């Protein structure tokens, strides 16, 4: 267990405005506590999420990325999360090629009424990313190939 | 026409005449039934109450053998066999993990399960027109009550006919020129396997069915299941001894009534082996029939 | 850009776990930030003034407020910023309360996170562009589709508020199913007596344009600006001349060929007919499927007897176009018909009840007609087969409802109550009769509903049996009903004279087609779907289209009426302003980059993407590009993520902005 670093991981979350962001608000108003590693980026809908965002997040130093939106069928925009889910299915297959361990990425549905679920998802994912240690592959590539950075 | 034939145990025992008449009829209708080699018990009504896996494995073995023999379609004249084979087929197709387990048990691979027909479906496949074309005698004085019993059109959903208001057998019987009656108890329980241990139950249940058919004007009952036949035919004597006012009514297999229309005599079809004597005039000229 | 950062303590709500002073100090060093302060209550008047003053003093053109959730006070701060002369969309909120101070305990860690969130917001606001809310004019006219009690109520409410209404009904008369009912539970009010005045009110209302025997063909446009095409089917009767005298119906030689829809097939009607005597409008229609003139050209009896020369065989369907601002869907329901084997393979049907083989096995609406004073028996209880008074009636509930294996999974909601009413009405008229009800559960939630059912059981002696019926068959003129009493655990056989099936309420068969025409979602049963089941139950997810009554889900009259009034109120909220304001968060196409693949068009759930042709000066087509209809776009951004060339971007959430936020993580 010694070689597993337990330093604080950096986690970026891409969440939709209507369900998960509001669910996170509910976690707040309910004064539920969760681990503080997560930094949320609010988007109108998971349908807005381009897989490149996720790669970009890893490139910029994230150790884990969480994507969360409305439950299937509950999308504020009718079908945005279905598009997101389909993109996810494709992207998931490419993770290995990208050199990203699938444990560093999590896709979940958290509705506006699921403050507790949001907390559980964040805590579980944070713990999972912790066991993975820091993600340094992309940073190394940056160091090797990018001059003046 | 080529077809795989799964006779089932009754066809070689209590329902020998069903098998006999069926083979005669199929010959006339240009059907060449290929018996499944080394076929075994379908599990009948007892296997699935004992062990679900056993019931699947027994039927699956027969299906696997049929596949091995290159049969794309098989038919099972016995309603219980048909029901078991169809249920197994459905379950093997729906649950791949189940299929894997069963394959291990029967030590056979199952890939393409043949299409399964019951006798009514199969005659539908042959076609009413073909039957009408080969018909030698018009059975217009027959008033047939078609009795489906509990198994022939079930389980609902995976069966082609309506499980509560079936009409497929009537269609076939009408092709012989016979009339069919609308009656209430085409699906009612005949008592089935209680025939041996609880005769009293069978007597009561079968009587209800027979009475209703007679009341609605039937002069013959047509069945497509050896179990139904043995209860409705054999137990009429017991009914009679319990209810003296009971009127007898002959019970024919679907293949037998078709056989009559195709010109076979009672003996050729094995009708003479029934408990209730069949003495309906097939033609106005009675002599020819009793030969 | 000169950015100001304002950190709110929210009393102690943020301040307790976030070191606000440290946050504001750190923010002060972010590139672009020229001013950074913290304050006890930023949302209060002095707090807002603090922001306004800072904008003036430091000539700020970007503002970041670290406070509560943007769902709480984004509007407040945007307004404050706008008051000080800065575009409101150059104000970003960092959520330091719900997402930081309330969910974390360690002050250092929480403060670090707060600083990160402020950095995100600063990076984002740098790339914000000044936007103006989109304003679209509102056509203050409402289209109500369906003229049952829901449609009538919605139309009257909107019209009484002074707005014009177009009421479209596909049948020859308005009134819907409520006009067929005998008496209503739990008060046993005469249904027609309370409904017909409403129907007349609709007919006479100066603000309501009534289009009966008409159907909606096409809906274009968007909230506040719909253009609706309506097909007015040919009645073959000139409604400007007809006085509704009824001579034509009297003389029509066709009397028996057509079954009366209004009497649920229990009686027949003439080829030229009004559905029922109180019909509104009282103008007949010719049923061309049975009319001798339309079949052979031989008869024109109605034309001969009409004193007003109103019969007009050459009439054709008319297409009308209406400018509409809001649409209220009130298309109602149908009863599940058991009289044939359903073709839809999912529903297996009820062969055990005979598929309509037995004349005296009827459904709830047929029973209503028999019980109704205006019905075929004038309210006398007679069975359809031989006209005898039934001495024993069996009612079977949940036929098709709550039945996953053979019918629908949902509860039809009204059957428990109307069955109790049926049994009660029967017992009131046939004192020596016996009424049996087979039920699964008695669901009688509602004001005075449970009391009503108890009354049927206790005062009127209706016998309730908990269990299902497995078979019905005819024997000697009786219907043998075989069922099970699950409470006593015994099989039960009843020789009934008549059986009434409480068949499931189902959506109109063409509801899904209409939903596609109008552009609203529907569920697997064909019922229309609301935006939010709890807080927005009468709005569809398409702006400006509202739902009323049983087209949404099974519901009884008071529920339908309440929903209709709510839908009307929603329409009127829309009409409260002349212009509609919409968030400018919509997609925008870079026409230079767009290659015209139209993947965006395929993924858009709102049909907001159109094909725009770019032509040179001579009018030759150069290329086709995507174009976003700002009235339809809702701003989900799916197109943006889908676009292979990134030539369509969601304003406010552009790739550049999101990358900036991601980069701010470091």
XYZ file of C-alpha atoms in Angstrom, chain A residues 10 12 14 17 21-22 24-25 27-29 31-36 38-45 47-50 52-53 56-57 60-62 76-80 83 87, chain C residues 13 69-71 74 95 98-99 102-105 109 112-113 116-117 120 536 541 603 605-606 634-638 640-642 646 650 653-655 658-659 661-663 665-666:
86
model
C -7.982 17.065 -8.332
C -13.261 18.173 -12.328
C -19.025 18.524 -15.717
C -27.551 23.016 -14.695
C -25.998 21.229 -10.239
C -29.315 21.624 -8.472
C -25.490 19.594 -5.475
C -27.317 22.715 -4.270
C -26.772 18.646 -0.792
C -25.696 22.097 0.384
C -29.056 23.187 1.715
C -25.858 20.482 4.985
C -24.571 17.101 3.824
C -20.792 16.845 3.877
C -18.569 15.488 1.136
C -14.922 15.484 0.182
C -13.671 18.839 -1.094
C -14.295 18.310 -6.659
C -14.518 21.442 -8.826
C -17.730 21.724 -10.748
C -18.165 23.273 -14.164
C -21.787 24.063 -14.886
C -23.183 23.479 -18.354
C -26.756 23.823 -19.493
C -27.001 20.137 -20.301
C -25.596 17.172 -24.194
C -23.234 20.162 -24.288
C -20.311 18.033 -23.113
C -17.755 17.428 -25.786
C -12.611 16.793 -25.687
C -13.512 18.642 -22.468
C -8.595 18.684 -21.801
C -9.294 18.346 -18.103
C -4.665 20.395 -17.499
C -3.936 18.288 -14.467
C -7.146 16.663 -13.336
C -34.732 19.395 -19.303
C -34.014 19.571 -23.006
C -35.891 16.349 -23.825
C -32.982 14.334 -25.180
C -29.652 15.996 -24.396
C -26.859 12.200 -26.775
C -21.182 9.844 -26.845
C -23.267 30.976 6.259
C -26.113 29.352 -5.780
C -26.807 31.204 -9.019
C -30.268 29.635 -8.881
C -28.028 35.381 -10.137
C -21.284 29.223 -5.717
C -24.217 25.449 -1.438
C -21.087 24.054 -3.047
C -22.301 24.200 3.607
C -20.712 20.972 2.469
C -17.195 21.210 3.843
C -15.900 21.650 7.365
C -9.631 23.351 2.447
C -8.838 26.874 -1.180
C -11.838 25.512 -3.015
C -10.513 27.961 -7.193
C -14.172 28.580 -7.928
C -12.995 29.666 -12.709
C -44.879 22.213 -13.530
C -41.699 20.915 -22.353
C -29.632 16.151 -32.784
C -34.757 18.297 -30.012
C -36.564 21.526 -30.875
C -33.658 26.438 -25.882
C -29.885 26.516 -25.401
C -29.010 22.941 -24.462
C -25.796 22.987 -26.485
C -26.102 19.484 -27.887
C -22.297 22.549 -30.157
C -20.876 19.306 -28.826
C -21.947 17.475 -31.971
C -17.168 23.668 -34.037
C -23.662 28.020 -27.545
C -20.973 28.337 -22.847
C -18.554 28.464 -25.747
C -15.709 25.991 -26.023
C -15.121 26.083 -20.889
C -11.485 25.486 -21.793
C -12.450 27.263 -16.836
C -10.672 23.924 -17.153
C -7.314 25.618 -17.501
C -7.788 24.427 -12.403
C -3.994 24.672 -12.418
